[in-house]
Coordinates of C-alpha atoms in Angstrom, one line a residue:
M1 CA 125.8 77.0 117.9
Y2 CA 128.0 80.0 118.9
G3 CA 130.9 77.1 119.7
L4 CA 130.2 75.6 116.2
F5 CA 130.6 78.8 114.2
K6 CA 133.1 80.8 116.8
S7 CA 134.9 83.9 115.4
A8 CA 138.4 83.1 114.3
V9 CA 141.5 84.4 116.5
H10 CA 143.7 87.0 115.3
A11 CA 146.3 85.4 113.0
T12 CA 150.2 86.6 113.1
P13 CA 150.2 90.1 111.7
L14 CA 151.7 90.2 108.1
H15 CA 154.4 92.3 107.0
D16 CA 153.6 95.6 106.2
A17 CA 154.9 95.5 102.3
K18 CA 152.2 92.6 101.9
V19 CA 149.3 94.4 103.5
D20 CA 148.0 96.4 100.4
D21 CA 148.0 93.4 98.1
T22 CA 146.6 91.0 100.4
Y23 CA 143.7 93.2 101.2
K24 CA 143.2 94.0 97.6
R25 CA 143.0 90.1 96.8
L26 CA 141.1 89.2 99.7
R27 CA 138.4 91.9 99.5
W28 CA 137.7 90.7 95.8
Q29 CA 137.3 87.2 96.9
I30 CA 135.3 87.8 99.7
F31 CA 133.0 90.1 98.1
L32 CA 132.3 87.1 95.4
G33 CA 131.6 84.9 98.3
I34 CA 129.1 87.1 100.0
F35 CA 127.6 88.3 96.8
L36 CA 127.0 84.7 95.3
G37 CA 126.3 83.5 98.7
Y38 CA 123.5 85.8 99.7
A39 CA 121.9 85.3 96.1
G40 CA 121.9 81.6 96.6
Y41 CA 119.7 82.3 99.8
Y42 CA 117.2 83.6 97.5
L43 CA 117.2 80.9 95.2
V44 CA 115.4 78.7 98.1
R45 CA 113.5 81.6 99.6
K46 CA 110.3 82.3 97.7
N47 CA 109.7 79.4 95.4
F48 CA 106.3 78.6 97.1
S49 CA 104.8 81.8 95.3
L50 CA 105.5 79.9 92.2
A51 CA 103.8 76.9 93.2
M52 CA 100.8 78.7 94.8
P53 CA 98.9 78.9 91.5
S54 CA 99.1 74.9 91.1
L55 CA 97.9 74.5 95.0
V56 CA 95.0 76.4 94.3
E57 CA 94.0 74.2 91.5
Q58 CA 94.2 71.4 93.9
G59 CA 91.8 73.3 96.2
Y60 CA 93.5 75.3 98.7
S61 CA 92.5 78.9 99.3
R62 CA 94.5 81.8 98.6
G63 CA 94.1 82.8 102.3
D64 CA 95.1 79.4 103.6
L65 CA 98.0 79.3 101.1
G66 CA 99.0 82.9 102.4
L67 CA 99.0 81.8 105.9
A68 CA 101.2 79.0 105.3
F69 CA 103.4 81.0 103.2
A70 CA 103.5 83.7 106.4
G71 CA 105.7 80.9 108.0
V72 CA 108.7 81.9 105.9
S73 CA 108.5 85.5 107.1
I74 CA 107.2 84.7 110.9
A75 CA 110.5 82.6 111.3
Y76 CA 112.8 84.9 109.3
G77 CA 111.8 88.0 111.0
I78 CA 112.6 86.4 114.5
S79 CA 115.7 84.5 113.3
K80 CA 117.3 87.3 111.4
F81 CA 117.4 89.2 114.7
V82 CA 118.4 86.1 116.6
M83 CA 121.1 85.1 114.1
G84 CA 122.3 88.7 114.0
A85 CA 122.9 88.4 117.6
V86 CA 124.9 85.3 117.1
S87 CA 126.7 86.2 113.9
D88 CA 128.1 89.4 115.6
R89 CA 130.2 86.6 117.4
S90 CA 130.6 84.0 114.8
N91 CA 132.6 83.1 111.7
P92 CA 130.7 84.0 108.6
R93 CA 132.6 81.8 106.5
Y94 CA 130.9 78.9 108.1
F95 CA 127.9 80.6 109.3
L96 CA 126.5 81.7 105.7
P97 CA 126.9 78.5 103.8
A98 CA 125.5 76.2 106.8
G99 CA 122.1 78.0 106.7
L100 CA 122.2 78.0 102.9
L101 CA 122.7 74.0 103.0
M102 CA 119.8 73.6 105.3
S103 CA 117.4 75.8 103.4
A104 CA 118.3 73.9 100.0
G105 CA 117.4 70.5 102.2
I106 CA 114.1 71.8 103.1
M107 CA 113.2 72.8 99.1
F108 CA 114.3 69.2 98.4
L109 CA 111.6 67.8 100.8
F110 CA 108.8 70.2 98.9
G111 CA 110.1 69.0 95.6
F112 CA 110.6 65.4 96.1
T113 CA 107.8 64.2 98.6
D114 CA 104.0 64.4 98.3
W115 CA 103.3 65.1 102.1
A116 CA 105.3 68.3 102.2
T117 CA 102.1 69.7 100.4
S118 CA 99.8 67.3 101.7
S119 CA 98.0 70.1 104.2
I120 CA 98.3 73.7 105.3
G121 CA 99.8 72.8 108.6
I122 CA 102.7 70.7 107.0
M123 CA 103.4 73.5 104.5
F124 CA 103.6 75.9 107.2
V125 CA 106.0 74.0 109.5
L126 CA 108.3 73.4 106.7
L127 CA 108.3 77.1 105.7
F128 CA 108.8 78.2 109.1
L129 CA 111.8 76.0 109.2
N130 CA 113.1 77.4 106.0
G131 CA 112.6 80.9 107.1
W132 CA 114.5 80.3 110.4
V133 CA 117.7 79.0 108.3
Q134 CA 117.3 81.7 105.8
G135 CA 118.0 84.2 109.0
M136 CA 121.6 82.9 108.7
G137 CA 122.3 84.8 105.7
W138 CA 122.0 88.6 105.7
P139 CA 124.0 88.9 109.2
P140 CA 127.2 87.3 108.5
C141 CA 127.3 89.3 105.1
G142 CA 126.6 92.7 107.0
R143 CA 129.3 91.6 109.7
T144 CA 131.7 91.0 106.7
M145 CA 131.1 94.4 105.0
V146 CA 131.5 96.4 108.1
H147 CA 134.9 94.7 108.7
W148 CA 136.3 94.8 105.3
W149 CA 135.2 98.1 103.9
S150 CA 135.6 101.3 105.5
Q151 CA 132.6 103.7 106.1
S152 CA 133.4 106.1 103.1
E153 CA 133.3 103.3 100.6
R154 CA 130.6 101.4 102.5
G155 CA 127.6 102.7 100.5
Q156 CA 128.8 101.7 97.2
I157 CA 129.9 98.4 98.2
V158 CA 126.6 97.6 100.0
S159 CA 124.5 99.1 97.3
V160 CA 126.3 96.6 94.6
W161 CA 126.1 93.8 97.1
N162 CA 122.4 94.2 97.9
V163 CA 121.5 93.4 94.2
A164 CA 122.3 89.6 95.3
H165 CA 118.9 89.1 96.0
N166 CA 117.6 90.4 92.9
V167 CA 120.0 88.0 91.0
G168 CA 119.2 84.9 93.0
G169 CA 115.3 85.7 93.3
G170 CA 115.3 86.8 89.8
L171 CA 116.6 83.4 88.6
V172 CA 113.8 81.4 90.3
G173 CA 111.3 82.2 87.4
P174 CA 113.5 81.2 84.8
L175 CA 114.6 77.9 86.6
F176 CA 111.0 76.9 87.1
I177 CA 110.1 77.2 83.3
L178 CA 113.5 75.3 82.6
G179 CA 112.4 72.7 85.5
M180 CA 108.9 72.6 83.6
A181 CA 110.3 72.0 80.4
W182 CA 112.6 69.1 81.7
F183 CA 110.6 67.5 84.1
N184 CA 106.9 69.0 83.4
D185 CA 106.7 69.1 87.2
W186 CA 105.4 72.2 89.0
Q187 CA 107.4 70.8 91.9
S188 CA 110.8 71.5 90.1
A189 CA 110.0 75.2 91.3
F190 CA 111.6 73.7 94.7
Y191 CA 114.1 71.1 93.6
V192 CA 115.8 72.7 90.5
P193 CA 116.7 75.9 92.4
A194 CA 118.0 74.0 95.6
A195 CA 120.5 72.0 93.4
L196 CA 121.8 75.4 92.2
A197 CA 122.1 76.4 95.8
V198 CA 124.1 73.5 97.1
F199 CA 126.9 74.4 94.8
V200 CA 126.7 78.1 95.8
A201 CA 126.9 77.2 99.4
I202 CA 130.4 75.4 98.6
F203 CA 131.6 78.2 96.8
A204 CA 131.1 80.7 99.7
L205 CA 132.7 78.3 102.1
L206 CA 135.6 78.2 99.8
T207 CA 136.0 82.2 99.2
M208 CA 134.7 83.8 102.2
R209 CA 137.0 84.8 105.5
D210 CA 136.1 86.3 109.0
T211 CA 137.9 89.4 109.9
P212 CA 141.0 91.2 108.7
Q213 CA 142.6 90.4 112.1
S214 CA 142.2 86.7 111.4
C215 CA 144.1 87.0 108.1
G216 CA 147.0 88.9 109.9
L217 CA 145.8 92.3 108.6
P218 CA 145.0 95.5 110.4
P219 CA 141.6 96.7 110.8
I220 CA 140.3 98.4 107.9
E221 CA 140.0 101.8 109.6
K222 CA 143.7 101.8 110.0
H223 CA 144.5 100.4 106.7
K224 CA 142.4 103.2 104.9
N225 CA 143.0 105.8 107.4
D226 CA 139.5 106.2 107.3
Y227 CA 138.0 106.6 110.8
P228 CA 134.2 107.1 111.5
P229 CA 133.4 109.7 114.3
G230 CA 133.7 108.5 117.8
Y231 CA 136.0 105.5 116.7
D232 CA 138.5 104.1 119.2
E233 CA 140.2 101.0 120.0
S234 CA 137.0 99.9 121.6
H235 CA 135.3 99.6 118.5
E236 CA 137.8 96.3 117.6
Q237 CA 136.4 94.7 121.1
E238 CA 133.7 92.3 121.4
F239 CA 130.5 93.9 123.1
S240 CA 128.5 91.7 125.4
T241 CA 125.0 90.8 124.0
R242 CA 123.1 92.8 126.6
E243 CA 125.5 96.1 125.4
I244 CA 124.6 95.4 122.1
L245 CA 121.0 95.1 122.3
V246 CA 120.4 97.7 125.0
K247 CA 122.9 100.7 124.3
Y248 CA 123.1 100.3 120.6
V249 CA 119.8 99.1 119.5
L250 CA 116.9 99.3 121.8
K251 CA 117.9 102.9 123.0
N252 CA 118.5 104.1 119.2
R253 CA 115.5 106.0 118.1
M254 CA 116.6 106.5 114.5
L255 CA 116.8 102.8 114.3
W256 CA 113.5 102.5 115.6
Y257 CA 112.1 104.6 112.7
I258 CA 113.6 102.8 110.0
A259 CA 112.6 99.5 111.6
L260 CA 108.8 100.6 111.4
A261 CA 109.3 101.9 107.9
N262 CA 110.5 98.4 107.2
V263 CA 107.2 96.8 107.9
F264 CA 105.6 99.0 105.2
V265 CA 108.2 98.8 102.8
Y266 CA 108.5 94.8 102.9
L267 CA 104.8 94.7 102.8
L268 CA 104.8 96.4 99.2
R269 CA 108.0 94.6 98.3
Y270 CA 106.3 91.2 98.9
G271 CA 102.9 92.0 98.6
V272 CA 103.6 92.6 94.8
L273 CA 106.3 90.0 94.2
D274 CA 104.5 87.0 96.2
W275 CA 101.0 87.7 94.7
A276 CA 102.5 88.6 91.0
P277 CA 102.0 85.0 89.5
T278 CA 98.3 84.5 91.1
Y279 CA 97.2 88.0 90.4
L280 CA 98.5 88.1 86.8
Q281 CA 97.1 84.6 86.0
E282 CA 93.5 85.3 87.7
A283 CA 93.0 88.9 87.1
K284 CA 95.2 89.7 83.9
S285 CA 94.8 86.3 82.1
F286 CA 98.5 85.6 82.0
S287 CA 99.9 82.3 81.1
V288 CA 102.0 80.2 83.7
D289 CA 105.3 81.3 81.4
K290 CA 104.5 84.9 81.3
S291 CA 103.8 85.2 85.0
S292 CA 107.1 83.7 85.7
W293 CA 108.8 85.9 83.3
A294 CA 107.3 89.0 85.0
Y295 CA 108.4 87.5 88.2
F296 CA 112.0 87.5 86.8
L297 CA 111.7 91.0 85.2
Y298 CA 110.5 92.3 88.7
E299 CA 113.5 91.1 90.6
W300 CA 116.1 92.0 88.2
A301 CA 114.7 95.3 87.6
G302 CA 115.8 96.2 91.2
I303 CA 119.6 95.6 90.0
P304 CA 120.0 99.1 88.2
G305 CA 117.3 100.5 90.5
T306 CA 119.3 99.8 93.8
L307 CA 122.7 100.8 92.1
L308 CA 120.9 104.3 91.1
C309 CA 119.5 104.7 94.5
G310 CA 122.9 104.2 96.4
W311 CA 124.4 106.7 93.9
L312 CA 121.7 109.1 94.4
S313 CA 121.9 108.7 97.9
D314 CA 125.6 109.4 98.3
K315 CA 125.8 112.0 95.3
L316 CA 122.6 113.9 95.2
F317 CA 121.2 113.7 98.7
R318 CA 124.6 113.8 100.2
G319 CA 124.1 110.8 102.7
N320 CA 120.6 111.6 103.6
R321 CA 119.2 107.9 103.3
G322 CA 115.7 109.0 104.5
A323 CA 115.3 111.7 101.8
T324 CA 116.2 109.3 99.0
G325 CA 113.9 106.8 100.5
V326 CA 110.8 109.1 100.3
C327 CA 111.3 109.9 96.7
F328 CA 111.7 106.2 95.7
M329 CA 108.5 105.0 97.7
A330 CA 106.4 108.0 96.2
L331 CA 107.0 106.7 92.9
V332 CA 106.5 103.2 93.8
A333 CA 102.7 104.3 94.9
V334 CA 102.3 105.7 91.5
F335 CA 103.3 102.6 89.7
T336 CA 101.6 100.5 91.9
T337 CA 98.2 102.3 91.2
V338 CA 98.8 102.1 87.5
Y339 CA 99.3 98.3 87.9
W340 CA 96.1 97.7 90.1
L341 CA 94.0 100.1 87.5
N342 CA 95.2 98.8 84.2
P343 CA 92.5 96.8 82.4
A344 CA 93.0 93.2 81.6
G345 CA 94.3 92.8 78.1
N346 CA 97.4 95.4 78.2
P347 CA 100.1 93.1 79.4
G348 CA 102.7 95.6 78.2
I349 CA 101.6 98.1 80.8
D350 CA 101.4 95.4 83.6
M351 CA 104.9 94.1 82.8
M352 CA 106.2 97.9 82.7
C353 CA 104.4 98.7 86.0
L354 CA 106.3 95.4 87.6
V355 CA 109.6 96.7 86.0
A356 CA 109.0 100.1 87.6
I357 CA 108.0 98.9 91.1
G358 CA 111.0 96.3 91.2
F359 CA 113.3 99.0 89.8
L360 CA 112.1 101.4 92.6
I361 CA 111.3 99.1 95.8
Y362 CA 114.8 97.7 96.3
G363 CA 116.4 100.9 96.9
P364 CA 114.7 101.8 100.1
V365 CA 115.2 97.9 101.2
M366 CA 119.1 98.7 100.6
L367 CA 119.0 102.1 102.4
I368 CA 117.3 100.7 105.6
G369 CA 119.9 98.1 105.7
L370 CA 122.6 100.6 105.0
Q371 CA 121.3 102.9 107.7
A372 CA 121.1 100.0 110.2
L373 CA 124.8 99.3 109.8
E374 CA 125.9 103.1 110.0
L375 CA 124.1 103.8 113.1
V376 CA 126.0 101.4 115.2
P377 CA 129.2 100.4 116.1
K378 CA 130.4 97.4 113.7
K379 CA 130.6 94.8 116.3
A380 CA 126.8 95.6 116.7
A381 CA 126.2 95.5 112.8
G382 CA 124.5 92.2 112.5
T383 CA 122.1 93.0 115.8
A384 CA 121.1 96.2 114.1
A385 CA 120.3 94.6 110.7
G386 CA 118.5 91.9 112.4
F387 CA 116.3 94.5 114.4
T388 CA 115.2 96.0 111.2
G389 CA 114.6 92.9 109.4
L390 CA 112.6 91.5 112.3
F391 CA 110.2 94.2 111.7
G392 CA 110.3 94.0 108.2
Y393 CA 109.7 90.3 107.9
L394 CA 107.5 89.7 111.1
G395 CA 105.3 92.6 110.4
G396 CA 105.5 93.4 106.4
S397 CA 106.4 90.2 104.9
V398 CA 103.9 88.5 107.1
A399 CA 101.1 90.7 106.3
A400 CA 102.1 90.7 102.4
S401 CA 101.7 86.7 102.9
A402 CA 98.6 86.2 105.0
L403 CA 96.8 89.7 105.3
V404 CA 97.1 90.3 101.5
G405 CA 95.5 86.7 100.9
Y406 CA 92.8 86.9 103.2
T407 CA 92.0 90.5 102.1
V408 CA 91.8 89.5 98.5
D409 CA 89.8 86.6 99.4
A410 CA 87.3 89.1 101.3
Y411 CA 87.3 92.2 99.2
G412 CA 88.7 91.1 95.9
W413 CA 92.2 92.4 94.5
D414 CA 91.0 96.1 94.8
G415 CA 90.9 95.4 98.6
G416 CA 94.4 94.3 98.3
F417 CA 95.8 96.8 96.3
M418 CA 94.2 99.6 98.7
L419 CA 96.2 97.8 101.3
L420 CA 99.5 98.0 99.3
I421 CA 99.1 101.6 98.5
G422 CA 98.5 102.6 102.1
S423 CA 101.6 100.8 102.8
C424 CA 103.5 103.1 100.6
V425 CA 102.1 106.2 102.2
M426 CA 102.8 105.1 105.7
A427 CA 106.5 104.3 104.8
V428 CA 106.9 107.7 103.3
V429 CA 105.6 109.1 106.8
L430 CA 108.2 107.2 108.8
L431 CA 111.3 107.8 106.2
S432 CA 110.7 111.5 106.5
L433 CA 110.8 111.2 110.3
T434 CA 114.2 110.2 109.9
I435 CA 115.0 113.1 107.9
F436 CA 113.8 115.4 110.7
E437 CA 115.6 113.5 113.2
S438 CA 119.0 113.8 111.3
T439 CA 118.3 117.4 111.0
R440 CA 117.9 117.8 114.6
L441 CA 120.7 115.9 115.9
S442 CA 123.0 117.5 113.2
V443 CA 121.6 120.9 114.8
R444 CA 122.3 119.8 118.3
T445 CA 126.0 118.4 117.4
A446 CA 126.8 121.7 115.8
S447 CA 125.8 124.0 118.7

């Protein structure tokens, strides 16, 4: 795979007079490519949650469907880490679209063949395969951002880019409603978004580029005269896989803290999102179209929430990502409790709570990814991001699918929500540890 997607060689340097204009033009173009490209991944990632109520009606248990759905998260957690290491040495222009096209192909199988949903085993395998190719989305975007934007401007660019998954994920609900209106077929939850994802992949291929050096441009640090602490010429050299993994990832205590926190952030994120259609229809008497719109509102509320979180972490908290995350996760716990305890028959309050949770939860998701990028040299960015994703998906998202499903089967929705609120508490504790660790390191550096 590395040979197929090998990073481009350095091009002949452009004349100094052309560098600034070329940088400006390509950065806008590339940002559109990675933004819409990553949004496309979310068009074909979590479609199964909208199909689960129909599959429950066919006789499948919530626990078994949750186990099948966990295949996405198990594979994605491993793949994001493995593909992160591959992407650090690959050309993102080809890497990202290839994964998106394969994911769309799997969704077409779900949409157009009956055998794809004929058993839990088959669903698990297909969802596992989808999760694996989904791991080809985040790492090339992270690699692109650390090469094309300097550290002082990266917080804002990452927060804006991070809303791509809200755009893509939020569109799945309305596209399902549109598919039902056109085809009166619950399997349109798969094939309608997949068709759009194919066009997105083509757009990403046309607009993305590899490193600035591959376009004849100097490194972004030199162009912006914005060098991070400890920067030297070695940061433009490729590290070995062992060096990245051992020196910059496994021995990085802060990276371990945020990776563990990611388990509980993702458990809450997907525990609410994946089960919203089923919970709202079973416990709150929502119709299919209303629960689909609730799914949409949860995702799109994350757009202003993520932007606000990024701004607060830079301006109010002065770069303290952990403190910002603690504040947001504490508020998530409050609204999750109201969402749980609100009696049926008050749909406005349920919608408000989902909007509030979506508004708040994606900020910590973004901050953990940003911290991972900032804690390592840019040539190790994909692996660091994949490491936190490994924990978030293999731990948190799997628990959100399988553990929540079996907990609800055994103890009802009350048991499921106790699990979700407990995850909020654990996320706050672990993010608090990053605050103390940052303070300790700052004091040691100053002395």
